[in-house]
Tab-separated table of C-alpha atoms and ligand atoms in Angstrom:
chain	number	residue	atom	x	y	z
A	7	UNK	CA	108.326	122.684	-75.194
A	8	UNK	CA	106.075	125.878	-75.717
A	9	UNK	CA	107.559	129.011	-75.076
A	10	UNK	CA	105.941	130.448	-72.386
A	11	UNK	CA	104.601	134.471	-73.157
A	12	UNK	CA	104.970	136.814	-70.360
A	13	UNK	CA	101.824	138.769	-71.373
A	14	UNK	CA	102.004	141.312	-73.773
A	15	UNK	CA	105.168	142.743	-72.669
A	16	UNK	CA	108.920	141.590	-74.254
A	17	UNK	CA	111.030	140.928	-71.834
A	18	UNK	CA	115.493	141.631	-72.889
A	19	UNK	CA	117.909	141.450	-70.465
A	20	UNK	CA	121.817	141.231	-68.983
A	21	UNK	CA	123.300	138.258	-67.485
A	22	UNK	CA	126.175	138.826	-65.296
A	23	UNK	CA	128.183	138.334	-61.934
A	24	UNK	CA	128.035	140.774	-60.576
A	25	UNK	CA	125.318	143.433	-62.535
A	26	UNK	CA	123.636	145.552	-60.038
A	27	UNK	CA	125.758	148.304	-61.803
A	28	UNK	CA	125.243	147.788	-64.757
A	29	UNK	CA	123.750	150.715	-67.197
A	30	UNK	CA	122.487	148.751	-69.991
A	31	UNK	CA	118.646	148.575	-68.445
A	32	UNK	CA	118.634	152.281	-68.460
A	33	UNK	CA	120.156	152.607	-71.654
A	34	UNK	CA	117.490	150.339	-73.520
A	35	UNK	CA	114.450	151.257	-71.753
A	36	UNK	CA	114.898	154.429	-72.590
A	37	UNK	CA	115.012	153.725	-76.509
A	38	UNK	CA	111.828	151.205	-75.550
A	39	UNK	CA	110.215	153.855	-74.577
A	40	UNK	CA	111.140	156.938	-77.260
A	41	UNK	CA	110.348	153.940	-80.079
A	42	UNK	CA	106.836	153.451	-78.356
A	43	UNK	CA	107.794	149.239	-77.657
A	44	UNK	CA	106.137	147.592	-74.876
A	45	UNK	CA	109.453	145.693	-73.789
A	46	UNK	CA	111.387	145.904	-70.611
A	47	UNK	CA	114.982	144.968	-70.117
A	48	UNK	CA	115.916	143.617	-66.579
A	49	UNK	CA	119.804	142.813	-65.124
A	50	UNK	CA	119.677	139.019	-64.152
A	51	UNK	CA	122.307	137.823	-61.704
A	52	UNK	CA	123.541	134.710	-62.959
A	53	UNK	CA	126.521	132.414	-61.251
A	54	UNK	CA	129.163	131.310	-63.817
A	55	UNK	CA	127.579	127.753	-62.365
A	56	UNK	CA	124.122	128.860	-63.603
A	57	UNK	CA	125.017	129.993	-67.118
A	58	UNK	CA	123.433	126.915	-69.004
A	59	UNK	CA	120.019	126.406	-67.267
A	60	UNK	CA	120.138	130.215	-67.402
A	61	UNK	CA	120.286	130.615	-71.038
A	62	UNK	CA	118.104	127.231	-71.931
A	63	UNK	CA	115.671	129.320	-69.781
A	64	UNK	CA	115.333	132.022	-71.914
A	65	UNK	CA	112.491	130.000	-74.758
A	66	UNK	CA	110.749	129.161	-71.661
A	67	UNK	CA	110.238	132.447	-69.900
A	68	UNK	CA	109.550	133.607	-73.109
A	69	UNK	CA	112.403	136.186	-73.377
A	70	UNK	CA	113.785	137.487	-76.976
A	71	UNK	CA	117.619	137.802	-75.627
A	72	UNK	CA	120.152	138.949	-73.240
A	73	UNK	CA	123.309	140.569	-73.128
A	74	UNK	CA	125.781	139.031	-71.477
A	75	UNK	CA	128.514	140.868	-69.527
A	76	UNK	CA	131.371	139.905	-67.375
A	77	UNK	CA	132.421	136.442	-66.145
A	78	UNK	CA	129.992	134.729	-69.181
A	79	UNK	CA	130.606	136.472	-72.548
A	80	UNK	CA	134.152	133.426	-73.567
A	81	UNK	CA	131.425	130.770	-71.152
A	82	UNK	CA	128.114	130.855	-73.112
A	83	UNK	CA	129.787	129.779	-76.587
A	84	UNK	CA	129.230	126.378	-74.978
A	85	UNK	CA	125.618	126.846	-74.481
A	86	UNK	CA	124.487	128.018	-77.546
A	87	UNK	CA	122.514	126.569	-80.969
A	88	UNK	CA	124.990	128.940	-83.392
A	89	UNK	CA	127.606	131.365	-83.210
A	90	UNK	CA	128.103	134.174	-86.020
A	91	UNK	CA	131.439	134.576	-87.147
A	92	UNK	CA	132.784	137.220	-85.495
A	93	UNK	CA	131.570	136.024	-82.036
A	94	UNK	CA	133.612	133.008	-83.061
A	95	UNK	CA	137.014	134.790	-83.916
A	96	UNK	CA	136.608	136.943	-80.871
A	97	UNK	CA	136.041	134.092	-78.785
A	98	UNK	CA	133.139	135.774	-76.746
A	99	UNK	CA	129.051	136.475	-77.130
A	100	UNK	CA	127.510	139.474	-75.574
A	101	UNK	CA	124.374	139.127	-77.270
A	102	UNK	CA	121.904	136.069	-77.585
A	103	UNK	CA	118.636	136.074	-79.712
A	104	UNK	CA	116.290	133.655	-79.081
A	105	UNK	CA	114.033	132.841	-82.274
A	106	UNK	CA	111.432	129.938	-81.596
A	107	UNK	CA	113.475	128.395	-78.895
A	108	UNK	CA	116.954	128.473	-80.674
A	109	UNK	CA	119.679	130.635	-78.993
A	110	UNK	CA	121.849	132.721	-81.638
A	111	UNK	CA	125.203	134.449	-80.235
A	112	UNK	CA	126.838	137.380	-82.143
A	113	UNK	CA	129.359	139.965	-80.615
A	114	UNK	CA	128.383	143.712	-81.618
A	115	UNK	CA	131.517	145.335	-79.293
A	116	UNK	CA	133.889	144.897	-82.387
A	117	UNK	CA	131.204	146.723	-84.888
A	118	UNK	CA	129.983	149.316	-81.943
A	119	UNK	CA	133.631	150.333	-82.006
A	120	UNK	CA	133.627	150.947	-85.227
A	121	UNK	CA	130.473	152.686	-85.398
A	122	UNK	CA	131.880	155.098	-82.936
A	123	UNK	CA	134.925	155.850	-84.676
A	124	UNK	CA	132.855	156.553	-88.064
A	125	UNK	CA	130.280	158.376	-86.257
A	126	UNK	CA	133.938	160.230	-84.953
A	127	UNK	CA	134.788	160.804	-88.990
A	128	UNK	CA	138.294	158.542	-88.006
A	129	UNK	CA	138.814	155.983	-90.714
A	130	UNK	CA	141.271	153.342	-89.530
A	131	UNK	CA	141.831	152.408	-92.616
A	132	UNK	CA	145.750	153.232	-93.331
A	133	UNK	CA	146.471	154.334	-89.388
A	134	UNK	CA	148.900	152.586	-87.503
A	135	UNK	CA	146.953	151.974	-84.581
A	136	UNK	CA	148.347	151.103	-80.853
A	137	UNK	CA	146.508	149.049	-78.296
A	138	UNK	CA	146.991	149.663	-74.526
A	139	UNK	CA	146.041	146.300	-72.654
A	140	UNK	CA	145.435	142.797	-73.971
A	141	UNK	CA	141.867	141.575	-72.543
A	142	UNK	CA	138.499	140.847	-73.789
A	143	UNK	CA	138.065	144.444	-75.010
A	144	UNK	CA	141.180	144.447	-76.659
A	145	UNK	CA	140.386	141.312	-78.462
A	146	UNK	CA	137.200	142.593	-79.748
A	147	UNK	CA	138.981	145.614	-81.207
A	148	UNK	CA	141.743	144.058	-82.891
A	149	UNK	CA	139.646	142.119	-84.833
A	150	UNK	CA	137.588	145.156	-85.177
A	151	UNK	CA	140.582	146.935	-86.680
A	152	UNK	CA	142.276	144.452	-88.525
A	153	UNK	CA	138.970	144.088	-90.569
A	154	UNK	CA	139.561	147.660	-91.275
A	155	UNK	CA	142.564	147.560	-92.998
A	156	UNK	CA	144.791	149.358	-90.633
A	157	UNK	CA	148.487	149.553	-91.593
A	158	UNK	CA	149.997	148.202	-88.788
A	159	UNK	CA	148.861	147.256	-85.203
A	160	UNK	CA	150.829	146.975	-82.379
A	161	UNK	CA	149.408	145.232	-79.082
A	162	UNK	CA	151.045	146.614	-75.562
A	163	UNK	CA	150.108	143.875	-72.939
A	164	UNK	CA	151.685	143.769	-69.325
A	165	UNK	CA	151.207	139.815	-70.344
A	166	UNK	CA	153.270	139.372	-73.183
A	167	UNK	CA	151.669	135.996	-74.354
A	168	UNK	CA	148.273	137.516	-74.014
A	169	UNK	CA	149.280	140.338	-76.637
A	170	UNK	CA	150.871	137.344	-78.668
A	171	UNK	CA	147.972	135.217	-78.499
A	172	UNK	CA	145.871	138.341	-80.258
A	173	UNK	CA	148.533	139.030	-82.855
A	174	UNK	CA	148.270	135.793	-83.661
A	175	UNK	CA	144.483	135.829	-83.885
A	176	UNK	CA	144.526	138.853	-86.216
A	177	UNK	CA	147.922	138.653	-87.918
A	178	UNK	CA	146.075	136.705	-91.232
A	179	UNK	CA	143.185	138.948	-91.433
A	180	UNK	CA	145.149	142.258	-91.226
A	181	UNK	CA	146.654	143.967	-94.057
A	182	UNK	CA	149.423	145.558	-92.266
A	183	UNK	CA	152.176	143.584	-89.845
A	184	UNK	CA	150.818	142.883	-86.488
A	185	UNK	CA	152.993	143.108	-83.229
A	186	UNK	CA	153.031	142.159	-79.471
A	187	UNK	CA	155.260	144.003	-77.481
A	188	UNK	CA	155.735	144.203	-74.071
A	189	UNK	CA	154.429	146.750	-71.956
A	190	UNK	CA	157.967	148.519	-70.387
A	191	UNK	CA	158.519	152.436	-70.514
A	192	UNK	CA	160.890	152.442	-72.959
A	193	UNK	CA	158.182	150.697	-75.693
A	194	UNK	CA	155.293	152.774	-74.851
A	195	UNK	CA	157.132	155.433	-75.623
A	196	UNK	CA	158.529	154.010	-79.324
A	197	UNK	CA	155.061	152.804	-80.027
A	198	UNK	CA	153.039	155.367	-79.251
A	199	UNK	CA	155.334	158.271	-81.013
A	200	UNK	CA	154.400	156.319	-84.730
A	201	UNK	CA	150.522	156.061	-83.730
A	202	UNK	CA	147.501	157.665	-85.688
A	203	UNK	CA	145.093	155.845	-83.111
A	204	UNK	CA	145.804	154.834	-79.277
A	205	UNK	CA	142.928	152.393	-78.120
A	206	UNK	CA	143.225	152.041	-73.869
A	207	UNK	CA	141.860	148.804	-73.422
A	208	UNK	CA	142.949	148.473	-69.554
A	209	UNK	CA	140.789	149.258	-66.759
A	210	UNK	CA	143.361	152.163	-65.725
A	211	UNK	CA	141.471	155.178	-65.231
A	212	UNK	CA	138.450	153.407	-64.384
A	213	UNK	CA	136.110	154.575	-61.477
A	214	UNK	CA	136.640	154.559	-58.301
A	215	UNK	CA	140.042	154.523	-59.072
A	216	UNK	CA	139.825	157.885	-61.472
A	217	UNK	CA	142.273	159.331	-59.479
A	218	UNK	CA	145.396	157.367	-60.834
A	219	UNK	CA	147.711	158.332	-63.254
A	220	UNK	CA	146.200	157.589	-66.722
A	221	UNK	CA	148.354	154.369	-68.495
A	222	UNK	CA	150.228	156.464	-70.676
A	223	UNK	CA	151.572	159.807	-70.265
A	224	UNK	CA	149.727	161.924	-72.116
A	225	UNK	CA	153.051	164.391	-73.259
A	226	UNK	CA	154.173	160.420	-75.220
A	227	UNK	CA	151.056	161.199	-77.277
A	228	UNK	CA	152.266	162.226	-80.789
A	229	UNK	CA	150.589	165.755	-82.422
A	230	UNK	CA	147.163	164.591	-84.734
A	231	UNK	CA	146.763	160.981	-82.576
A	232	UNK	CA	143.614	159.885	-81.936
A	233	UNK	CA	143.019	158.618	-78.899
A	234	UNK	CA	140.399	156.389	-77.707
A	235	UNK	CA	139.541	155.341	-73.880
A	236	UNK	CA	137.359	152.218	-73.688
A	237	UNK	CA	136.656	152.883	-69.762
A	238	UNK	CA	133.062	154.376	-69.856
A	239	UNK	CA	133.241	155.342	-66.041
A	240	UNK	CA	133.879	158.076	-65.902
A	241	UNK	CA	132.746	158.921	-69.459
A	242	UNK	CA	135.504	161.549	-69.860
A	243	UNK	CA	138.851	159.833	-68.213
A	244	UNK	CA	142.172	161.652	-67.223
A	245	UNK	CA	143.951	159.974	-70.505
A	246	UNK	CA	140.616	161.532	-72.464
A	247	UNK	CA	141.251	165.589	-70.486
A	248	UNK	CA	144.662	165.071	-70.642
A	249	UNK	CA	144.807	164.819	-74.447
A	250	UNK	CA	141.654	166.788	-75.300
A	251	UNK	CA	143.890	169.320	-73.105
A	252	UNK	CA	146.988	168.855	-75.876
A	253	UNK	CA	144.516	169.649	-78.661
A	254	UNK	CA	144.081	166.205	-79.393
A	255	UNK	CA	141.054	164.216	-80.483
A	256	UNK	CA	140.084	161.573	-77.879
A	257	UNK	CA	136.834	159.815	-76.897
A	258	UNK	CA	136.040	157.844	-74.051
A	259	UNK	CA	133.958	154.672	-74.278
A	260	UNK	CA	130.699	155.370	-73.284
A	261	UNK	CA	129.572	156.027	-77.057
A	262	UNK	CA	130.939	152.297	-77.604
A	263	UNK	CA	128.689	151.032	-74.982
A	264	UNK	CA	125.669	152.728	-76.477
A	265	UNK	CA	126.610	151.539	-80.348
A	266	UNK	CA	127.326	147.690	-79.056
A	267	UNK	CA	123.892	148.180	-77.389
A	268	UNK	CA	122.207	149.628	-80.389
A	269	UNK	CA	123.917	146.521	-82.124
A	270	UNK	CA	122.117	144.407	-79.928
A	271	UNK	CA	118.620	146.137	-79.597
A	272	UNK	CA	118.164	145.660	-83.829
A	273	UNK	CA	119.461	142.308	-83.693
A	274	UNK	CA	116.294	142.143	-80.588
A	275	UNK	CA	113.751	144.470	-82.441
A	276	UNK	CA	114.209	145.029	-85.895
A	277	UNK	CA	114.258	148.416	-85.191
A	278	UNK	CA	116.994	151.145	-84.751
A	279	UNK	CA	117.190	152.780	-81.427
A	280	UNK	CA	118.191	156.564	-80.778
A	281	UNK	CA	121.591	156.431	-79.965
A	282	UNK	CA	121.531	159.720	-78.404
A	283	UNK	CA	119.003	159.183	-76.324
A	284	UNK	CA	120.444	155.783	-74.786
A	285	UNK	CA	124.011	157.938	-74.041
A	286	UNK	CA	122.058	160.474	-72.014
A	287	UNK	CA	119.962	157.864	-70.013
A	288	UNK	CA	123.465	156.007	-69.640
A	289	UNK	CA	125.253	159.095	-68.285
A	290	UNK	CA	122.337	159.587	-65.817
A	291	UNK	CA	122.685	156.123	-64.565
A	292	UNK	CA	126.663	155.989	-63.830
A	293	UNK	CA	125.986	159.734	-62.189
A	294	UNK	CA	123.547	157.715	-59.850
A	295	UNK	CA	125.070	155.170	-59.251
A	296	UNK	CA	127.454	153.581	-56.331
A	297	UNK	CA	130.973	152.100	-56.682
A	298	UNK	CA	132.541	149.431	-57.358
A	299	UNK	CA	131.493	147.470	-60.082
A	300	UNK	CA	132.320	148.241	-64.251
A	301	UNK	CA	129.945	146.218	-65.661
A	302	UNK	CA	128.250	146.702	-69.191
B	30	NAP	P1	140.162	142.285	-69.085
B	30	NAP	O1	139.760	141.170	-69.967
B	30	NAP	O2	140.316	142.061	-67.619
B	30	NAP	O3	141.545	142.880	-69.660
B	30	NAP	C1	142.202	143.969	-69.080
B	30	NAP	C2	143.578	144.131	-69.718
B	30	NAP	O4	144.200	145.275	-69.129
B	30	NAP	C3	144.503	142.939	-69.453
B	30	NAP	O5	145.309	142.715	-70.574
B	30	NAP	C4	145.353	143.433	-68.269
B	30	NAP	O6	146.646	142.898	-68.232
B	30	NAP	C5	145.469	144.901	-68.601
B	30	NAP	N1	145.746	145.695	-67.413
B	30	NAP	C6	145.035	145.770	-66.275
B	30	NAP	N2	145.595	146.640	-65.425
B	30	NAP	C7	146.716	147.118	-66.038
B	30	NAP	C8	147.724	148.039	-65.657
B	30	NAP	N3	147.711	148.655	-64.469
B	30	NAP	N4	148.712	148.300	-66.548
B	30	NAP	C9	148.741	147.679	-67.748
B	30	NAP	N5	147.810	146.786	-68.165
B	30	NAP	C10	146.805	146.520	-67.317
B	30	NAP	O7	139.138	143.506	-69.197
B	30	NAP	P2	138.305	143.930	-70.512
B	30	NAP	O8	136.989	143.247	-70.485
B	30	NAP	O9	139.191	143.777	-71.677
B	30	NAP	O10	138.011	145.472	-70.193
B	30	NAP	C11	139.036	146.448	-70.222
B	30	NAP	C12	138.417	147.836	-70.061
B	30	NAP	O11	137.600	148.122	-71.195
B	30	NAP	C13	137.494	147.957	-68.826
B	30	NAP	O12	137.640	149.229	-68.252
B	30	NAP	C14	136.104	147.824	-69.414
B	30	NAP	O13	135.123	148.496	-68.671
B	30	NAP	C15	136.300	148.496	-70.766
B	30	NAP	N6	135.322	148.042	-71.757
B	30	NAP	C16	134.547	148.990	-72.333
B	30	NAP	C17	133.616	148.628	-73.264
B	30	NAP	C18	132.767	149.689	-73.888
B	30	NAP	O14	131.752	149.364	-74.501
B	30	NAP	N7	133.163	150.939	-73.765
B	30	NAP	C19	133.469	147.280	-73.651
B	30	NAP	C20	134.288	146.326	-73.045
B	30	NAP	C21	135.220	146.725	-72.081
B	30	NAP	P3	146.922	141.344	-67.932
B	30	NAP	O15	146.671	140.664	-69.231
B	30	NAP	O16	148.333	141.304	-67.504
B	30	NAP	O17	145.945	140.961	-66.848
């Protein structure tokens, strides 16, 4: 079948359930526009029923790619022509490239987070790093850190056999041991008083519910930790103030969403976006926009 052009203009986008909220379209078409690109990226609300014909679409509307946020990132492995290898591992695309009708899936949230935590100065390499929840995110982080060379990793999951199931996904590729633990008082505690890096990988502290306690007390944190919040909304969470507050160094994760984004746009373009640029246009958009959705 030909590809079908939609005039002169390249059409990206996000497929999702639900992605009204999400901030990637403001994010890229602000870097389409500060690079000069006549391209537009659009949020596509695809059912987890509509996934295939969705993505087999993509050669015939003529569009270069799509990120793919929450239900479909573990769903469109199925759907695809080829995987790269660390979409594989992690078990989950977020972006697709479509080259002359074949659809390519690679995962850039491991490498964004690493991107962040070099543009941070933080090298990983040697820390004994802690992670808070034992999701998607926290999948795509483990393997991020266990390519890293990290001396030890722990995994704190209110699931134990979810934190397991990661350990056991990393434990060969990681230089230093790799535990599950389960998440009770008592071993947050033990955990986090070793750590160089804590990575929050829950939704706790996420908008609208900013207002609860953050998922770790931040007086557990130990003095020089690092301490990393992957919620993006809001961009600075009470986990972040609380330790910034300490004198510690923490970030939230609204720099990751801009570096897996930036990941994406070269993989889309050829061309490397300004990062900067794509944080402030994200910030603007989570400032405008409504609850309840957390969608990338
Ligand atoms: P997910 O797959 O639903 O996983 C969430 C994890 O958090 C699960 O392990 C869950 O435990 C655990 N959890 C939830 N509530 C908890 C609580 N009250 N106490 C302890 N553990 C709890 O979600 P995800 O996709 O990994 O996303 C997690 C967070 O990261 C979200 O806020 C998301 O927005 C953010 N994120 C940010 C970026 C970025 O670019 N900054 C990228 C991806 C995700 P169970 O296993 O028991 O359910």
């Amino acid at each position: 079948m030909k590809p079908a052009t939609a005039g002169a203009t390249i059409l990206v986008g996000v497929f999702g359930d639900p992605v009204a909220h999400s901030v990637s379209p403001a994010m890229h078409n602000r870097a389409f526009e500060a690079l000069g690109l006549d391209w537009c990226y659009l949020p596509f609300h695809v059912s987890p029923a509509d996934l295939g014909v969705a993505l087999r679409a993509l050669p015939v509307l003529g569009l270069r790619g799509v990120n793919l946020t929450i239900p479909h990132k573990e769903a469109a492995l199925a759907h695809l022509d080829s995987v790269e290898e660390t979409a594989r591992l992690i078990g989950a695309v977020n972006t697709v490239v479509q080259e002359k009708g074949r659809l390519a899936g690679y995962n850039t949230d491991a490498a964004g987070f690493l991107d962040t935590l070099d543009e941070a100065g933080f090298d990983p390499g040697g820390a004994r790093a802690v992670l808070l929840g034992a999701g998607g995110a926290a999948r795509a982080v483990a393997v991020a850190l266990a390519g890293r060379d990290v001396a030890a990793l722990t995994i704190i999951g209110r699931t134990p056999a979810r934190g397991e199931a990661i350990a056991e996904l990393v434990r060969r590729r990681c230089r230093g041991p790799v535990t599950a633990v389960a998440w009770t008082p008592a071993a947050v505690r033990q955990e986090l008083a070793g750590a160089d890096l804590v990575v929050n990988a829950t939704p706790v502290g996420m908008y609208p519910r900013g207002a609860e306690p953050p998922p770790v007390p931040a007086r557990w944190l130990p003095e020089r930790v690092f301490v990393y919040d992957l919620v993006f909304n809001p961009p600075a969470t009470r986990l972040v103030r609380a330790a910034r507050r300490r004198g510690l160094r923490a970030m939230g994760g609204l720099r990751m969403l801009v570096c897996q984004g930036a990941r994406a746009f070269r993989l889309w373009t050829g061309r490397e976006p300004p990062r900067d640029l794509m944080e402030a246009a994200g910030r603007r958009a989570l400032r405008a926009r409504k609850p309840p959705a957390d969608t990338v």
